[in-house]
Coordinates of C-alpha atoms and ligand atoms in Angstrom, one line a residue:
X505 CA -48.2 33.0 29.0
X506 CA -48.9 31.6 25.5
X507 CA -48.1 33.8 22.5
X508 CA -51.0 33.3 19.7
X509 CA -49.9 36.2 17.6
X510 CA -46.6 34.6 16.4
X511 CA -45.9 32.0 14.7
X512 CA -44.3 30.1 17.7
X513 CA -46.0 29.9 21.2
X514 CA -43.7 29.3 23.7
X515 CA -43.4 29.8 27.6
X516 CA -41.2 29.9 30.7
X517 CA -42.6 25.9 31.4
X518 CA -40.6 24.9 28.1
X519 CA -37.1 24.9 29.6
X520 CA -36.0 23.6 32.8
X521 CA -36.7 25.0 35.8
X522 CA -33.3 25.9 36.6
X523 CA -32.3 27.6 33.1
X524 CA -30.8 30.6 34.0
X525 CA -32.8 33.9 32.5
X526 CA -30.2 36.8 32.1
X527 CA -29.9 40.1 30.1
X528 CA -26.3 40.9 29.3
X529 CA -24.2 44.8 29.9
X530 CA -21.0 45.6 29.3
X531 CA -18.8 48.3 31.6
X532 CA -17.8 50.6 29.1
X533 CA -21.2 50.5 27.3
X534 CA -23.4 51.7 30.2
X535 CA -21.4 52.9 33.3
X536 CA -19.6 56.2 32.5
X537 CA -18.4 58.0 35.3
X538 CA -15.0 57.6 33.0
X539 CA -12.9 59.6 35.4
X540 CA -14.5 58.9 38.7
X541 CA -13.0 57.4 41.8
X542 CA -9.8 56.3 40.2
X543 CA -10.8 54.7 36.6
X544 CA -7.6 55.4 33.9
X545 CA -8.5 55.8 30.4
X546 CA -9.3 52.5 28.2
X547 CA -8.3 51.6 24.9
X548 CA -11.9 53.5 24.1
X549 CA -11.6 56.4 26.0
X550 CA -8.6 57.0 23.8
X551 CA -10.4 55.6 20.6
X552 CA -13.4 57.4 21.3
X553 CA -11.6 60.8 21.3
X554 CA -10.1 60.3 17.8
X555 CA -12.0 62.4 15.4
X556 CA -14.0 60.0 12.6
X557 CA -13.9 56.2 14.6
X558 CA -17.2 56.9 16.4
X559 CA -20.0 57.2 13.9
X560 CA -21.8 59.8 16.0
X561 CA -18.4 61.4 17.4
X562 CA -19.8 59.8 21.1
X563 CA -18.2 58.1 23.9
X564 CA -18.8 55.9 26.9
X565 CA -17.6 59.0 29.3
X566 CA -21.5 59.4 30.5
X567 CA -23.3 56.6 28.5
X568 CA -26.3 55.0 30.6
X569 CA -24.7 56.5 34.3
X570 CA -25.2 53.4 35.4
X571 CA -22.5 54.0 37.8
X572 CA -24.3 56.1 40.0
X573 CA -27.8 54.7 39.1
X574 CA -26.9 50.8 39.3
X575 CA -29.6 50.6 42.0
X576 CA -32.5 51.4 39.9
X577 CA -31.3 48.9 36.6
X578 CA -30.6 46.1 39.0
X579 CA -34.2 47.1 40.5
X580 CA -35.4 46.7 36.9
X581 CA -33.6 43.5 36.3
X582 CA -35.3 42.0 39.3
X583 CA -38.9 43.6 38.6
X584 CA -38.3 41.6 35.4
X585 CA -38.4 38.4 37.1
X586 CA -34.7 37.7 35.7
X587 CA -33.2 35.1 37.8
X588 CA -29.1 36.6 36.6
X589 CA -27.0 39.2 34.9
X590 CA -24.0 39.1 33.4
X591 CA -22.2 43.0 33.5
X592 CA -18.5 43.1 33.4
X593 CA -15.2 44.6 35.2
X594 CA -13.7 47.7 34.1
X595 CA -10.0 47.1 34.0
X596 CA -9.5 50.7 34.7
X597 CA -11.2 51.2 37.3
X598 CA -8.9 48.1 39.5
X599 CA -5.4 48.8 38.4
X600 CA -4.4 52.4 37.0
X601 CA -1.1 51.5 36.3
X602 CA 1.0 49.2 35.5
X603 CA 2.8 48.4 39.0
X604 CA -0.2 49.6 41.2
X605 CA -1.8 48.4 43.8
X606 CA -5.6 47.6 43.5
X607 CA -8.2 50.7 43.7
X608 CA -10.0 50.0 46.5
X609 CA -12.9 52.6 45.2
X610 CA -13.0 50.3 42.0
X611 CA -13.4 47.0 43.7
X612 CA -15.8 48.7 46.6
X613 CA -18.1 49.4 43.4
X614 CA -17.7 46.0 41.6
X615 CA -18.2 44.4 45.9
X616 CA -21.6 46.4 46.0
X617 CA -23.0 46.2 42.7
X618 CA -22.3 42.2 43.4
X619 CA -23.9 42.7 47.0
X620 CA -27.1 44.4 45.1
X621 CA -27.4 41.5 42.6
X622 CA -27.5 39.0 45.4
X623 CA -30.4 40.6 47.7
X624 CA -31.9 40.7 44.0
X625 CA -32.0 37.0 43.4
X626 CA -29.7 37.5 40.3
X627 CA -27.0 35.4 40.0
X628 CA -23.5 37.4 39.1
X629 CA -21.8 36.6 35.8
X630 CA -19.0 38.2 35.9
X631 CA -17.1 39.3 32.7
X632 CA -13.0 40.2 33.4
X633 CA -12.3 41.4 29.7
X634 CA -15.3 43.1 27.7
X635 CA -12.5 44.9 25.5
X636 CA -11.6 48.0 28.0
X637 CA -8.3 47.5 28.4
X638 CA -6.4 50.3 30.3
X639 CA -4.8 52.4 28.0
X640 CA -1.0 52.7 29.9
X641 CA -1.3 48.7 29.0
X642 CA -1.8 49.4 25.3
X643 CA 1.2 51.6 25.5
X644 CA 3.1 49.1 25.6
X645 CA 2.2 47.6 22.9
X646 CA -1.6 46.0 24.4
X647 CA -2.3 42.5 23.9
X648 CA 0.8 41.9 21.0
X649 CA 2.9 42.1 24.0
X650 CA 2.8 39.1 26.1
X651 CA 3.3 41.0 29.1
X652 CA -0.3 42.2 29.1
X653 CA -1.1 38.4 29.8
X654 CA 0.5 38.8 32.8
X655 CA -1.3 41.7 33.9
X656 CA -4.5 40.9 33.3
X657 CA -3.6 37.2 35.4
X658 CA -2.5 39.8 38.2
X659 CA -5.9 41.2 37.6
X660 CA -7.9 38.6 37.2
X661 CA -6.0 37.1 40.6
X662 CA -7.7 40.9 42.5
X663 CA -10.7 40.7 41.1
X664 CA -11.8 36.8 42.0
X665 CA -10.0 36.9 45.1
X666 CA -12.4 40.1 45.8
X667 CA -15.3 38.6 45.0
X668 CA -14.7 35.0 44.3
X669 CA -17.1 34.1 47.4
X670 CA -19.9 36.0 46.3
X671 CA -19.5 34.9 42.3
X672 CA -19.3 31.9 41.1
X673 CA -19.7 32.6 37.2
X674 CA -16.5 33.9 35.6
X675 CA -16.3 34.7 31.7
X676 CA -12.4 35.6 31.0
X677 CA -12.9 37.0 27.8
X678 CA -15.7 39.0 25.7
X679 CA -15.5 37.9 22.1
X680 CA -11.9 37.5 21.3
X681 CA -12.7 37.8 17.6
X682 CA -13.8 41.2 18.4
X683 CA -10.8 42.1 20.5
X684 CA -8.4 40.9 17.8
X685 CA -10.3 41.3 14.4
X686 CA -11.8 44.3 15.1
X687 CA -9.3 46.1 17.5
X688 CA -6.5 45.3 15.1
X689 CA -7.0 43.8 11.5
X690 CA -10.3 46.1 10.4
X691 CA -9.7 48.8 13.3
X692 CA -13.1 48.9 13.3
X693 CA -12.9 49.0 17.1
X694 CA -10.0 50.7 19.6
X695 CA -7.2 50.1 19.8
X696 CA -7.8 50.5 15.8
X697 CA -4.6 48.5 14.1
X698 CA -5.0 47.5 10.7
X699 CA -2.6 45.0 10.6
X700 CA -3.2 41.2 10.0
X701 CA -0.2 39.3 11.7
X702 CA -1.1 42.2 14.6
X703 CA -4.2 40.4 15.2
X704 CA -3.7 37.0 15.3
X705 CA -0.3 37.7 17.5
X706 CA -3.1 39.5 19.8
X707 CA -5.5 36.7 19.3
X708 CA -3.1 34.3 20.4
X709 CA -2.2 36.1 23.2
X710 CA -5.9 36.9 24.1
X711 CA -6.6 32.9 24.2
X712 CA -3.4 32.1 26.1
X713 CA -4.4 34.9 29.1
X714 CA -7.6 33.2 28.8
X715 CA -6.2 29.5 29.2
X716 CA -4.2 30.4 32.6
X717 CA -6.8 32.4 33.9
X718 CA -9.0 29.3 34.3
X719 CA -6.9 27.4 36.7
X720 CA -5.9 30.5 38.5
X721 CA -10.1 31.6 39.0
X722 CA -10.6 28.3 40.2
X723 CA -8.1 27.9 42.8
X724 CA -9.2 31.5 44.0
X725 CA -12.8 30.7 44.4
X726 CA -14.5 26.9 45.5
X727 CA -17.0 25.8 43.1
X728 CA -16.3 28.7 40.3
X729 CA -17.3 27.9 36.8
X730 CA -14.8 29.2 34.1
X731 CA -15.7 29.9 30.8
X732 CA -15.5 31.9 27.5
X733 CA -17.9 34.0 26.0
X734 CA -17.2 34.0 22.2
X735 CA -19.1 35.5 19.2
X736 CA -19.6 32.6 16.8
X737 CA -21.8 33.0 13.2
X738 CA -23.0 30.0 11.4
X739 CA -21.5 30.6 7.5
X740 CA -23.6 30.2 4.9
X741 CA -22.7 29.9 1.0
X742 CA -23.7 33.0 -1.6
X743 CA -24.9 29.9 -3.6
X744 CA -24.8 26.4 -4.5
X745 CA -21.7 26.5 -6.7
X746 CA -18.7 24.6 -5.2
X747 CA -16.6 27.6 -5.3
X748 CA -18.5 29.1 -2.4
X749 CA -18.7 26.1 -0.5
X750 CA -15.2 25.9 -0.6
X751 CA -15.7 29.6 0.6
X752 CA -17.5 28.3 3.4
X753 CA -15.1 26.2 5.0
X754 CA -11.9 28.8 4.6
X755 CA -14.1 31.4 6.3
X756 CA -15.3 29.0 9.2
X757 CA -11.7 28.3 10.0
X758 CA -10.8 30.9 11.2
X759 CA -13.9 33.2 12.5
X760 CA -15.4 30.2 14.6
X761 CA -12.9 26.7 14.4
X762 CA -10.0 29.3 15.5
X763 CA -11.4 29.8 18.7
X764 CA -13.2 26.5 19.4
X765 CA -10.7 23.9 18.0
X766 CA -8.0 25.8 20.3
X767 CA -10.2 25.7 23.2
X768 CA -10.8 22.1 22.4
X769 CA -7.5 20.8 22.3
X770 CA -7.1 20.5 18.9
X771 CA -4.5 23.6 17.8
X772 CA -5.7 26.5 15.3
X773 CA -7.2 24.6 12.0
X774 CA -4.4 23.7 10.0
X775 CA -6.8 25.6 7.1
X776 CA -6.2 28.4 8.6
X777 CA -2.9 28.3 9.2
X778 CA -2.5 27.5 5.9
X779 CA -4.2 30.5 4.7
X780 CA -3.0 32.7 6.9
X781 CA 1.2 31.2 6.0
X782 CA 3.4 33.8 7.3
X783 CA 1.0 36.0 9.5
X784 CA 0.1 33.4 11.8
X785 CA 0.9 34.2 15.6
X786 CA 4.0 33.5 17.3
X787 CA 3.4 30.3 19.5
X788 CA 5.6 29.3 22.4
X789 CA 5.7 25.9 24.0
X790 CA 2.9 25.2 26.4
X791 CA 0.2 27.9 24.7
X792 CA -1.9 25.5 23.1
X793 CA -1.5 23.3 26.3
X794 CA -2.8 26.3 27.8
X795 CA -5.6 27.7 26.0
X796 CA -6.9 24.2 26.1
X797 CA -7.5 24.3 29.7
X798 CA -10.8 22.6 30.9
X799 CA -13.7 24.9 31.0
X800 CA -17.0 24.7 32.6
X801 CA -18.7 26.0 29.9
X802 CA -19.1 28.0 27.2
X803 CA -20.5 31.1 26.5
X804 CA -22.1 31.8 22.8
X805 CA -23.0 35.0 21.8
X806 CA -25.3 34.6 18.6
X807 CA -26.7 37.7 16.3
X808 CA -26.7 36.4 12.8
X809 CA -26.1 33.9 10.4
X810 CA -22.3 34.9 7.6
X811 CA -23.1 34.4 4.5
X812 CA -20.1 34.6 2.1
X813 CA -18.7 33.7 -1.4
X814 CA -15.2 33.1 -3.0
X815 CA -13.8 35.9 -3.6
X816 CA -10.0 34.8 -5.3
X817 CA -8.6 38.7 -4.5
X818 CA -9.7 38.8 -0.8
X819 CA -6.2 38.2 1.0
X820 CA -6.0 35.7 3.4
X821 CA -9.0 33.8 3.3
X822 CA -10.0 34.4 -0.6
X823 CA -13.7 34.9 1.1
X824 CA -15.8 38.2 1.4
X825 CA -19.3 38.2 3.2
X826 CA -22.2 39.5 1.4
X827 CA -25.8 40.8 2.4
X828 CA -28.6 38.8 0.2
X829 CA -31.7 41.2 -0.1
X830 CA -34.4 38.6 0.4
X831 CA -33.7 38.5 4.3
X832 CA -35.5 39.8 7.2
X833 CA -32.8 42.4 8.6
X834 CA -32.7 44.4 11.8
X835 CA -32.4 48.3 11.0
X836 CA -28.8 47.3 12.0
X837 CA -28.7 45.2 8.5
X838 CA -28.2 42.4 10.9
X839 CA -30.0 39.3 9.1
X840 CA -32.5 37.4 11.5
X841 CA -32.3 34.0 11.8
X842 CA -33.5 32.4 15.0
X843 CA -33.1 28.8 13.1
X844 CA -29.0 29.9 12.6
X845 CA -29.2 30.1 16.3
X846 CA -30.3 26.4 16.4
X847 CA -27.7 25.5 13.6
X848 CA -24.9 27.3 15.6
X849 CA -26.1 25.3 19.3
X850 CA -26.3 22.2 18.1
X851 CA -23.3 22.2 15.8
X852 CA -21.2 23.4 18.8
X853 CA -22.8 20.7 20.7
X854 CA -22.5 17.6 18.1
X855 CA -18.1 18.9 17.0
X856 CA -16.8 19.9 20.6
X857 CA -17.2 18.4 24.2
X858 CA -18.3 22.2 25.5
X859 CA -20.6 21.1 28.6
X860 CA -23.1 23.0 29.4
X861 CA -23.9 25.8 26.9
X862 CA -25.5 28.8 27.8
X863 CA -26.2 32.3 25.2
X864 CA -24.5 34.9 27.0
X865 CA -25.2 37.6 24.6
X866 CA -28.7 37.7 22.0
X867 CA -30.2 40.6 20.5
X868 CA -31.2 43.5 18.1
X869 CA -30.9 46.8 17.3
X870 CA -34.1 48.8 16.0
X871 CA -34.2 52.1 15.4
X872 CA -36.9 52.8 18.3
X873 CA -38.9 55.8 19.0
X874 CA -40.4 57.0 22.7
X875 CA -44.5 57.3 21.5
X876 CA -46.1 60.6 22.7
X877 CA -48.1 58.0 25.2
X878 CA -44.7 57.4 26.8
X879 CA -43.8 54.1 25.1
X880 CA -41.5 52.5 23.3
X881 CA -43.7 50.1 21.0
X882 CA -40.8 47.9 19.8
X883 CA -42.7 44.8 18.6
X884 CA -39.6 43.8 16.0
X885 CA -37.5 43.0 18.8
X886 CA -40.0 41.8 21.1
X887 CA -40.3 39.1 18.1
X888 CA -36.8 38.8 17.5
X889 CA -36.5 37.4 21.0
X890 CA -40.0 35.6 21.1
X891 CA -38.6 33.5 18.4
X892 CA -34.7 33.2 19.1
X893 CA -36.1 31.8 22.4
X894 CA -38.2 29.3 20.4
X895 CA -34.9 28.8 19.0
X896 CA -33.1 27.8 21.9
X897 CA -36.2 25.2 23.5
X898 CA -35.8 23.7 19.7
X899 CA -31.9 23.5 20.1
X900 CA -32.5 21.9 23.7
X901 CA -34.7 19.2 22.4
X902 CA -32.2 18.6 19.2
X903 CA -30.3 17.5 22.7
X904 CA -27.8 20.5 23.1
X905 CA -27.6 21.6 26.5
X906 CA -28.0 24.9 27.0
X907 CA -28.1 26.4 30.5
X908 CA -29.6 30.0 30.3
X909 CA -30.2 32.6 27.9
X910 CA -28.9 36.4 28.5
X911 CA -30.4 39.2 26.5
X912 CA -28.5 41.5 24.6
X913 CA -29.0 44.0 26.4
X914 CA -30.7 45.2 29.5
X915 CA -30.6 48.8 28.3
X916 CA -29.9 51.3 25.2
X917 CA -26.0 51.5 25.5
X918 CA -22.9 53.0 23.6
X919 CA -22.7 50.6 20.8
X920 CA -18.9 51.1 20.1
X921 CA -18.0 52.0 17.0
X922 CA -21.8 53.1 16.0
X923 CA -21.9 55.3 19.2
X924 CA -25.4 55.8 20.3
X925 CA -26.9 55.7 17.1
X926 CA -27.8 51.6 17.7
X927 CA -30.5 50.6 20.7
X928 CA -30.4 46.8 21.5
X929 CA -31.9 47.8 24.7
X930 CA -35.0 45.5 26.3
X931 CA -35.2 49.2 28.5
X932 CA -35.1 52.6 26.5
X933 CA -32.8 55.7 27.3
X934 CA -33.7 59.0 27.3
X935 CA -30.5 59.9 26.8
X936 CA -30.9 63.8 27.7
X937 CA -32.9 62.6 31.3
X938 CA -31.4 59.5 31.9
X939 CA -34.8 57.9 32.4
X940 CA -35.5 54.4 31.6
X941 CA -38.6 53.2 30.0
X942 CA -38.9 49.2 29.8
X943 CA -39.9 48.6 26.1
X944 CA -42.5 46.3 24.8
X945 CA -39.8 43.6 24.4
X946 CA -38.9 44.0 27.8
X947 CA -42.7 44.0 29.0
X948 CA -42.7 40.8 26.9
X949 CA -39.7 39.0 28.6
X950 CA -40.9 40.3 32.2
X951 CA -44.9 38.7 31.5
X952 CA -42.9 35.6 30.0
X953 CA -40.7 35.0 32.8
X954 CA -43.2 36.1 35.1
X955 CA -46.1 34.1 33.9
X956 CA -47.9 31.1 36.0
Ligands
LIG1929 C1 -21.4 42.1 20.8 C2 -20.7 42.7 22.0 C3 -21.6 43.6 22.8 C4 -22.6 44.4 22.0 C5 -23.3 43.5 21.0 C6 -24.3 44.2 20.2 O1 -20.5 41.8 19.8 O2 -20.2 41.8 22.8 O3 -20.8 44.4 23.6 O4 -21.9 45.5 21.4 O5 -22.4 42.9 20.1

């Protein structure tokens, strides 16, 4: 299929025939069931219920029932002509407390749902850690204490032992920015800290759980590929001036060379550190040994482009983001920018040995509307992804190798802190009936992926 009525045509024959063609969930976002068949309360069950952190006063206690309708999505994801799907493990649901034996009602769900996505021809990507951790954990202090690596190695020693023959894809960690940033420095997101040296402490210890888990996956399942999914933004300067090109470089430092010079082998940024003096993590001997354990690839998750300025009074990185008008914006306020998506590839390609690349998460949120026809005429996003795919075939020819592309997100979800006020979904929910209505931009993906 050829597109004529965008600015970039682009089909299926582009990429290699192999490239892997995903849509992205999460377990919190779209399973609910919260207190079914064993699951403990997360981090956001517990955040959730706190009057004023959820913009709509929601939770993920229902969200898309995809726990008891996982049949009909993965039947969607397959009529779409997706060849995987990456979902994640809720924490909860295997371990509901902290010297427990395994739920066998939480791995039986995670063995079928697996089963189901093999009959379907979708490949399993497996996500251990998309930011549900068990509450009873956080009460002990969550990821600051380093004991909550060795649970979730315990965990993540279940969980690929349970279905280490069936997947072969394993992402340790969702977005460790988000875990640590978010979760503990803006509380923007449960557990809901505000507290700097907090964060990086949990940070740290996110990336070390990370490192060991690698080695331990592998030697649990043959032929597994290990990797990371992190969120990375290419930063932009407010202007030309050299004060916010200075801004530039503090700001990278730590949102995206934290994460991928550690991975990499070459410590956090000594920018960073710099900035960051006194607040910067406890490290023990072997960590950075550790989080620099080989990977098999890495995951990026790209939305949109930071831009920020200097900004002298901004403790610790003297930066603050800001929102230019003249940009195309999502009704999120998320700025669109397929070409920062080919920025972001091929600069992680040309600064760090990463292997094969693939997008693990891509998306955007429009405020969308079910038509009286039954409906959901979302052409924004159906160009969103028309041309962030355009992105990707122009990253791949700049010579970065990227491996598949998974949408954010198969369907309308509980968009954390935003509750369900944000859809990013290729499928629409009717929230009161549960039905799901495959949008325009999931019409588009399905005819693309679908087409001779
Ligand atoms: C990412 C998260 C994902 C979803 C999208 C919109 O940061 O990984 O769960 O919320 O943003």
């Amino acid at each position: 299929m050829i597109l004529t009525d965008l600015p970039t045509a682009i089909q299926r024959s582009d990429f290699a025939s192999d490239f892997l063609w995903g849509v992205s969930t999460s377990a919190y976002q779209i399973e609910g069931a919260a207190a079914e068949d064993g699951r403990v309360p997360s981090i956001w069950d517990t955040f959730s219920a706190t009057p004023g952190k959820v913009r709509d006063g929601s939770s993920g206690a229902v969200a898309c029932d995809h726990y008891h309708r996982w049949e009909e999505d993965l039947d969607l994801a397959q009529a779409m002509g997706l060849n995987s799907y990456r979902f994640s493990i809720a924490w909860p649901r295997i371990f509901n407390g902290v010297d427990a034996e395994p739920n066998a009602k939480g791995l039986a769900f995670y063995s079928k749902l697996v089963d189901a996505m093999l009959a379907r021809g979708l490949q399993p990507w497996c996500t251990l850690y998309h930011w549900d951790l068990p509450q009873y954990l956080e009460d002990r202090g969550g990821w600051a204490n380093r004991a909550t690596i060795d649970a979730f190695l315990h965990y993540a020693d279940v969980v690929s032992k349970h279905l280490g023959e069936r997947v072969r894809h394993w992402i340790t960690h969702n977005e460790p920015w988000c875990t640590a940033m978010h979760g503990n420095w803006d509380g923007m997101h449960a557990p809901g800290n505000k507290s700097l040296p907090l964060a990086l402490q949990v940070c740290h210890n996110v990336l070390v759980s990370h490192g060991l888990a690698v080695p331990l996956i592998r030697a649990n399942v043959p032929g597994a590929k290990v990797g990371i999914a992190l969120s990375l933004h290419p930063v932009k300067a407010a202007s030309d001036g050299a004060a916010d090109r200075q801004a530039v470089l503090r700001h990278d430092a730590l949102r995206n060379r934290w994460f991928l010079d550690a991975l990499y082998g070459r410590g956090y940024p000594e920018l960073a550190l710099q900035l960051v003096g006194r607040d910067a993590p406890q490290v023990l001997p072997g960590d950075m040994e550790a989080i620099a354990a080989t990977m098999d690839f890495l995951g990026v998750n790209y939305y949109f482009p930071e831009v920020v300025r200097d900004a002298p009074e901004q403790y610790p990185l003297r930066t603050s983001i800001v929102y230019p008008q003249d940009r195309q914006r999502t009704d999120f306020g998320w700025e669109v920018s397929p070409q920062g998506l080919v920025e972001l590839l091929e600069r992680v390609a040309r600064d760090y040995p990463a292997g094969d690349l693939y997008v693990t998460e891509n998306g955007s949120s429009y405020d969308d509307h079910l038509d009286a026809d039954g409906a959901v005429n979302d052409t924004a996003r159906r160009d969103y992804l028309v041309r962030h795919l355009a992105a990707v075939r122009d990253a791949i020819a700049a010579g970065a190798n990227i491996k598949g592309y998974f949408a954010w997100s198969l369907l309308d979800n509980f968009e954390w802190a935003e509750g369900y006020l944000r859809r990013f979904g290729l499928t629409y929910i009717d929230y009161p009936t549960q039905r799901r209505i495959l949008k325009q931009s999931g019409r588009w993906y399905s005819a693309f992926l679908q087409a001779e």
